[in-house]
CSV table of C-alpha atoms in Angstrom, one decimal:
chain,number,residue,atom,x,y,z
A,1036,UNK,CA,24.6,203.3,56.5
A,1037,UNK,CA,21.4,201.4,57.7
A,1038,UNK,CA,23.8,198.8,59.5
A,1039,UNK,CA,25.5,201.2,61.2
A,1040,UNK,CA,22.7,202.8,62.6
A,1041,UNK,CA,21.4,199.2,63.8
A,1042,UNK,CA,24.6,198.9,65.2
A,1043,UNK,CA,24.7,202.3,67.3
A,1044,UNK,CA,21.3,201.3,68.7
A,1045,UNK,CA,22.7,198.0,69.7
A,1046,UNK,CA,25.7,199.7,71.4
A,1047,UNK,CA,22.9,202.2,72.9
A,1048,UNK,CA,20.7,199.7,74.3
A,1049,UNK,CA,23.8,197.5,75.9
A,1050,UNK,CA,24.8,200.7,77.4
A,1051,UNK,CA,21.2,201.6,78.8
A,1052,UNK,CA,20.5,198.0,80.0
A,1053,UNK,CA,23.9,198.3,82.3
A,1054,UNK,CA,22.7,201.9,83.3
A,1055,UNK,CA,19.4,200.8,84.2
A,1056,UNK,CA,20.8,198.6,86.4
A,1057,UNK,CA,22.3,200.9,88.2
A,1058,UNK,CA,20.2,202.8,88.8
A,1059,UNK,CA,17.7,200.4,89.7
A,1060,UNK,CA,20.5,198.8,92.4
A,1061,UNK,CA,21.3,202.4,94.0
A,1062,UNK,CA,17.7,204.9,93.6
A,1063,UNK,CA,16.9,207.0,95.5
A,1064,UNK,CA,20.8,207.4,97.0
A,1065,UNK,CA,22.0,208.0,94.0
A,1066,UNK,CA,25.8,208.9,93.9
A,1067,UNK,CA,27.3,211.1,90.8
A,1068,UNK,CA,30.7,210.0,91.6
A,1069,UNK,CA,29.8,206.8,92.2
A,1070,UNK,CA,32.4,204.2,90.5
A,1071,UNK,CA,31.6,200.7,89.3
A,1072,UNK,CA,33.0,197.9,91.7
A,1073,UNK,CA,33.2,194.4,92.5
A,1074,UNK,CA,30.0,192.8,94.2
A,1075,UNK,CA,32.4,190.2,96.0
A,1076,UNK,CA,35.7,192.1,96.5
A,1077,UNK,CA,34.0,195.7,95.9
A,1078,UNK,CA,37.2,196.3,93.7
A,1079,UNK,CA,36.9,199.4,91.2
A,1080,UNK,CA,36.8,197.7,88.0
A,1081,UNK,CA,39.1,199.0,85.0
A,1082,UNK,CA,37.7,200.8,81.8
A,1083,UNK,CA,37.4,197.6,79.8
A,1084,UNK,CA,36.3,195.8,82.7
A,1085,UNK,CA,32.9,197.6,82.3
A,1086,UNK,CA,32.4,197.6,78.6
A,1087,UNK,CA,29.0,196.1,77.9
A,1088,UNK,CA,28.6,192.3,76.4
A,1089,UNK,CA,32.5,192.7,75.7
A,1090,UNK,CA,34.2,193.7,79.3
A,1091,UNK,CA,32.5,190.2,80.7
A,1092,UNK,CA,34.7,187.9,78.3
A,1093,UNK,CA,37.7,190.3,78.2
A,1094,UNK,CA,38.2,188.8,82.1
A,1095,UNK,CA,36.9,185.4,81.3
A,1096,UNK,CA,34.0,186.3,83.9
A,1097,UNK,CA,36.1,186.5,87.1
A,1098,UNK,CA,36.9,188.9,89.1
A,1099,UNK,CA,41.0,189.6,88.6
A,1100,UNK,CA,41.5,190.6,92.2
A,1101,UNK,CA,39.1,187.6,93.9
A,1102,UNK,CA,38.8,185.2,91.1
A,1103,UNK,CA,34.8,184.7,92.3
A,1104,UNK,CA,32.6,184.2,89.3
A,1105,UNK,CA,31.2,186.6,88.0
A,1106,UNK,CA,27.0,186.8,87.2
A,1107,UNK,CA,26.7,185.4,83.1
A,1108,UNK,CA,23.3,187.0,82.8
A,1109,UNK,CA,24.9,190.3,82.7
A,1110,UNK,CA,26.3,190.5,79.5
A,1111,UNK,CA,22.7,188.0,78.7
A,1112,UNK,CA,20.9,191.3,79.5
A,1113,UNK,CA,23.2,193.6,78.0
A,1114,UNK,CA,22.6,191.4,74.7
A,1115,UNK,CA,19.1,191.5,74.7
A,1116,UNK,CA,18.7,194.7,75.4
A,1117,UNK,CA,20.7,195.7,72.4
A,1118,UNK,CA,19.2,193.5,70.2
A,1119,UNK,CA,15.8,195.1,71.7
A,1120,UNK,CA,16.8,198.5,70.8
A,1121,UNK,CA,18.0,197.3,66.9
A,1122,UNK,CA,14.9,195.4,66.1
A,1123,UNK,CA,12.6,198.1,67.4
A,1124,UNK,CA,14.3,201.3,64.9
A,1125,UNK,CA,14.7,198.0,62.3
A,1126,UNK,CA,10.4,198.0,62.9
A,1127,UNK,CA,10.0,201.7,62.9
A,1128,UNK,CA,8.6,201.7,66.1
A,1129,UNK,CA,11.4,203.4,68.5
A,1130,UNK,CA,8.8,204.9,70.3
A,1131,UNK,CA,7.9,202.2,72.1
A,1132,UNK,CA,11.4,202.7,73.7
A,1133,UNK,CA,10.5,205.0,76.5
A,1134,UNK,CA,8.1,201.7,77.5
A,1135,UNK,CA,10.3,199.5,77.3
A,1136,UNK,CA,13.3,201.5,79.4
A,1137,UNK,CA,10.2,201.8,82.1
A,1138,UNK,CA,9.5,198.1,82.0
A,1139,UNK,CA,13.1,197.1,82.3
A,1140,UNK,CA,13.8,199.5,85.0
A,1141,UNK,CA,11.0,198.6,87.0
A,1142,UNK,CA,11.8,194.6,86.4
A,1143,UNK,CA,15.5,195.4,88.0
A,1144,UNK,CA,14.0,197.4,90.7
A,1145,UNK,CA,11.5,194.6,91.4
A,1146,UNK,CA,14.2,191.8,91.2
A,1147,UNK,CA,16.4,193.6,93.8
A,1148,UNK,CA,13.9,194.9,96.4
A,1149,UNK,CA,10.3,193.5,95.8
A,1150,UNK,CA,9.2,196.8,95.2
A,1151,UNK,CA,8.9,199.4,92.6
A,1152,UNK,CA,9.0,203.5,93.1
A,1153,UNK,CA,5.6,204.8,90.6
A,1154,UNK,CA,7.5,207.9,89.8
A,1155,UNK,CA,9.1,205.6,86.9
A,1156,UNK,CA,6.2,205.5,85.4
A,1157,UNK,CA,6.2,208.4,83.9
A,1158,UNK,CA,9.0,207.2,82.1
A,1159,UNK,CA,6.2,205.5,79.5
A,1160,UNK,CA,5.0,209.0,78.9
A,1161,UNK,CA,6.5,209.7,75.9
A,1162,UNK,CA,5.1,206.3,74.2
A,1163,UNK,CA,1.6,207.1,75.5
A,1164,UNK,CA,2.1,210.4,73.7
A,1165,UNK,CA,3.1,209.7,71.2
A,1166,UNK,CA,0.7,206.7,70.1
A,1167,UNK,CA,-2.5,208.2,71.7
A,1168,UNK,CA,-4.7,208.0,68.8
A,1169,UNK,CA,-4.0,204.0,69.3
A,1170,UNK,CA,-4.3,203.8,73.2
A,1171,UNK,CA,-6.8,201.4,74.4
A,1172,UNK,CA,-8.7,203.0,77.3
A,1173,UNK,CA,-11.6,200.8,78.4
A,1174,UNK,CA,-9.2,197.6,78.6
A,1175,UNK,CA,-6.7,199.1,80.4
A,1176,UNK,CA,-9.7,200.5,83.1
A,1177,UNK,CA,-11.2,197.1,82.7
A,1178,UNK,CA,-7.5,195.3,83.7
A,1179,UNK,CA,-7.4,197.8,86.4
A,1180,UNK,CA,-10.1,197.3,88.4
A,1181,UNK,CA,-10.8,193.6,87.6
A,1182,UNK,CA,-6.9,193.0,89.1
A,1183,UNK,CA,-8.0,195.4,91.7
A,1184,UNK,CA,-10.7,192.9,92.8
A,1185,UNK,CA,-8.6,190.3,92.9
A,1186,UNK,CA,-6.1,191.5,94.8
A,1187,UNK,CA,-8.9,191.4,98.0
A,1188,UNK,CA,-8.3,187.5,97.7
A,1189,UNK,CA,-5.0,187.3,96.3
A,1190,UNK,CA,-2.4,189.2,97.1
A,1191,UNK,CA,-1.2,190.6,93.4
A,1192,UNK,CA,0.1,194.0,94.5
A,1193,UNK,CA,-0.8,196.9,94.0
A,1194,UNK,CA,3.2,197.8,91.6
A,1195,UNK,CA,1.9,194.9,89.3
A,1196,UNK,CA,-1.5,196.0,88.7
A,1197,UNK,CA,-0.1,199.2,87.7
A,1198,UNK,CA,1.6,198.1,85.5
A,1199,UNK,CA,0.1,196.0,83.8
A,1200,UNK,CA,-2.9,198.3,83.3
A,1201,UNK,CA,-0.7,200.2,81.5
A,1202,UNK,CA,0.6,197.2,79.2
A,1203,UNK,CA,-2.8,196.8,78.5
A,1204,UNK,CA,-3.2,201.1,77.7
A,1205,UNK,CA,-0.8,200.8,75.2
A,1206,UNK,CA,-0.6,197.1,73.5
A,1207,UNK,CA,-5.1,196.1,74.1
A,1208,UNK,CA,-6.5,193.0,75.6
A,1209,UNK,CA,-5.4,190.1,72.9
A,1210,UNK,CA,-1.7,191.7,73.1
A,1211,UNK,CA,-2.0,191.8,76.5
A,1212,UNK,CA,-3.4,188.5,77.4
A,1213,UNK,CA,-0.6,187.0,75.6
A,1214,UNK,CA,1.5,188.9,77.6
A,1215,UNK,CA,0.2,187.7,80.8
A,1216,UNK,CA,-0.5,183.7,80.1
A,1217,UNK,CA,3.5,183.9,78.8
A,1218,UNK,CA,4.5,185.7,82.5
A,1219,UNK,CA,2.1,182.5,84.1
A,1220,UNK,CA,4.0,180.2,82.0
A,1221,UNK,CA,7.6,181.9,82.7
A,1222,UNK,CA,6.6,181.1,86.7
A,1223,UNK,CA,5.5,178.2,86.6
A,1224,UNK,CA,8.8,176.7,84.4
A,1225,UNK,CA,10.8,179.0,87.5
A,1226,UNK,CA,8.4,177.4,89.9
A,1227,UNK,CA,9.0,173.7,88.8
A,1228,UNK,CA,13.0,174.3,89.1
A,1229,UNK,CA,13.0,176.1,92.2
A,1230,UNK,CA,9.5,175.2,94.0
A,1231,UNK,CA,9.2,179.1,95.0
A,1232,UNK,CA,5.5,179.9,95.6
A,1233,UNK,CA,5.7,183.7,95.7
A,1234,UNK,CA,7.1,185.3,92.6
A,1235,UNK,CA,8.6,188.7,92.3
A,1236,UNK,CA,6.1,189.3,88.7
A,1237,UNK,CA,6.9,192.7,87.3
A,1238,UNK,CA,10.4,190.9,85.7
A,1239,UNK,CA,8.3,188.1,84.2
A,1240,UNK,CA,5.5,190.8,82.8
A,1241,UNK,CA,8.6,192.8,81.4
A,1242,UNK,CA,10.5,189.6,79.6
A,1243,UNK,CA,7.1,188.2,78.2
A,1244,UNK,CA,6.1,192.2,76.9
A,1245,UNK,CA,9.3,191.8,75.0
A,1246,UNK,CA,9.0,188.3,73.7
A,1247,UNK,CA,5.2,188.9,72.8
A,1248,UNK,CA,6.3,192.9,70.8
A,1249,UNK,CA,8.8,190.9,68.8
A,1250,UNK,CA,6.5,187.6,67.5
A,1251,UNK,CA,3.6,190.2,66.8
A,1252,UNK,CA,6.1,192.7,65.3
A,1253,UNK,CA,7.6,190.1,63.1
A,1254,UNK,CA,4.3,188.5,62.2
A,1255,UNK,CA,2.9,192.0,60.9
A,1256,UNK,CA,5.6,192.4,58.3
């Protein structure tokens, strides 16, 4: 019964990473009726064309109507964030979800326009809720403003500083500054490979969050 309901949240979190997506891609014009398509040939795929993790192999990642290739991180993020979801009711702690759905939405957003809308924010609301006995006040003002100083020399924007104050609110300074020297490190490998000097840094931050929750998760148990 206990592997079952691991493997529901793994389904669940597939699913909400490909939503996500989405919505990141198309907010605010959202469209109900929209209907998942090609991004080459913009031909409406089939049922099993859009099943998470599964629908990618079931084609042998190509397009049927315009053979082009189609992009292998999908089902790479659809794994991940299933496996996400699992390990976080496997830790007890599926109330960091709500962060993490932020983090990931924002990371999309980021990746496909450079900016982020602050309304998702209040997506984290339920985790701040709900472990606001633990928040950590003072280091997330302290983040704030010492980011906010920064940003009169560098230009860190203002999305990012946001959000990682609020990293910071909910996980402290040691989390956190683990967090952030991973993101630095996770730029500067992406840096050496593709020698961009400006960095789109909310995807990073959100990656790294994950990376860091699971090694401290796992190390507490």
């Amino acid at each position: 019964m206990i592997l079952f309901l691991y493997f529901i949240f793994f389904i669940l979190g597939a699913c909400t990473i490909s939503f996500l997506k989405v919505l990141a891609f198309d907010y605010p014009q959202i469209n109900a009726n929209r209907r998942s398509h090609c991004d080459h040939c913009r031909r409406i795929l089939r049922w099993y064309e859009i099943i998470p993790i599964i629908g990618y192999f079931i084609v042998h990642g190509k397009c049927y109507q315009c053979k082009k290739q189609l992009d292998f991180y999908n089902p790479i993020q659809e794994l991940c964030g299933g496996l996400l979801f699992a390990f976080t009711i496997y830790c007890n702690d599926w109330y960091y979800l709500p962060l993490f759905i932020m983090l990931i939405l924002l990371a999309f957003t980021d990746h496909y326009y450079g900016y982020i809308y602050p309304i998702f924010y209040l997506l984290s609301l339920p985790t701040i809720l709900i472990v606001f006995t633990k928040l950590h006040p003072l280091p997330a003002i302290l983040i704030y403003l010492t980011l906010l100083l920064l940003n009169r020399h560098y230009d860190l924007g203002l999305g990012d500083i946001e959000v990682m104050a609020i990293i910071g609110l909910i996980f402290g300074i040691n989390m956190f500054l683990y967090i952030i020297m991973l993101s630095c490190l996770f730029c500067i490998v992406n840096f050496m490979y593709n020698k961009k000097r400006s960095f789109r840094f909310i995807p990073y931050l959100t990656v790294a969050t994950g990376v860091i929750y699971l090694i401290f998760s796992l190390k507490l148990r």
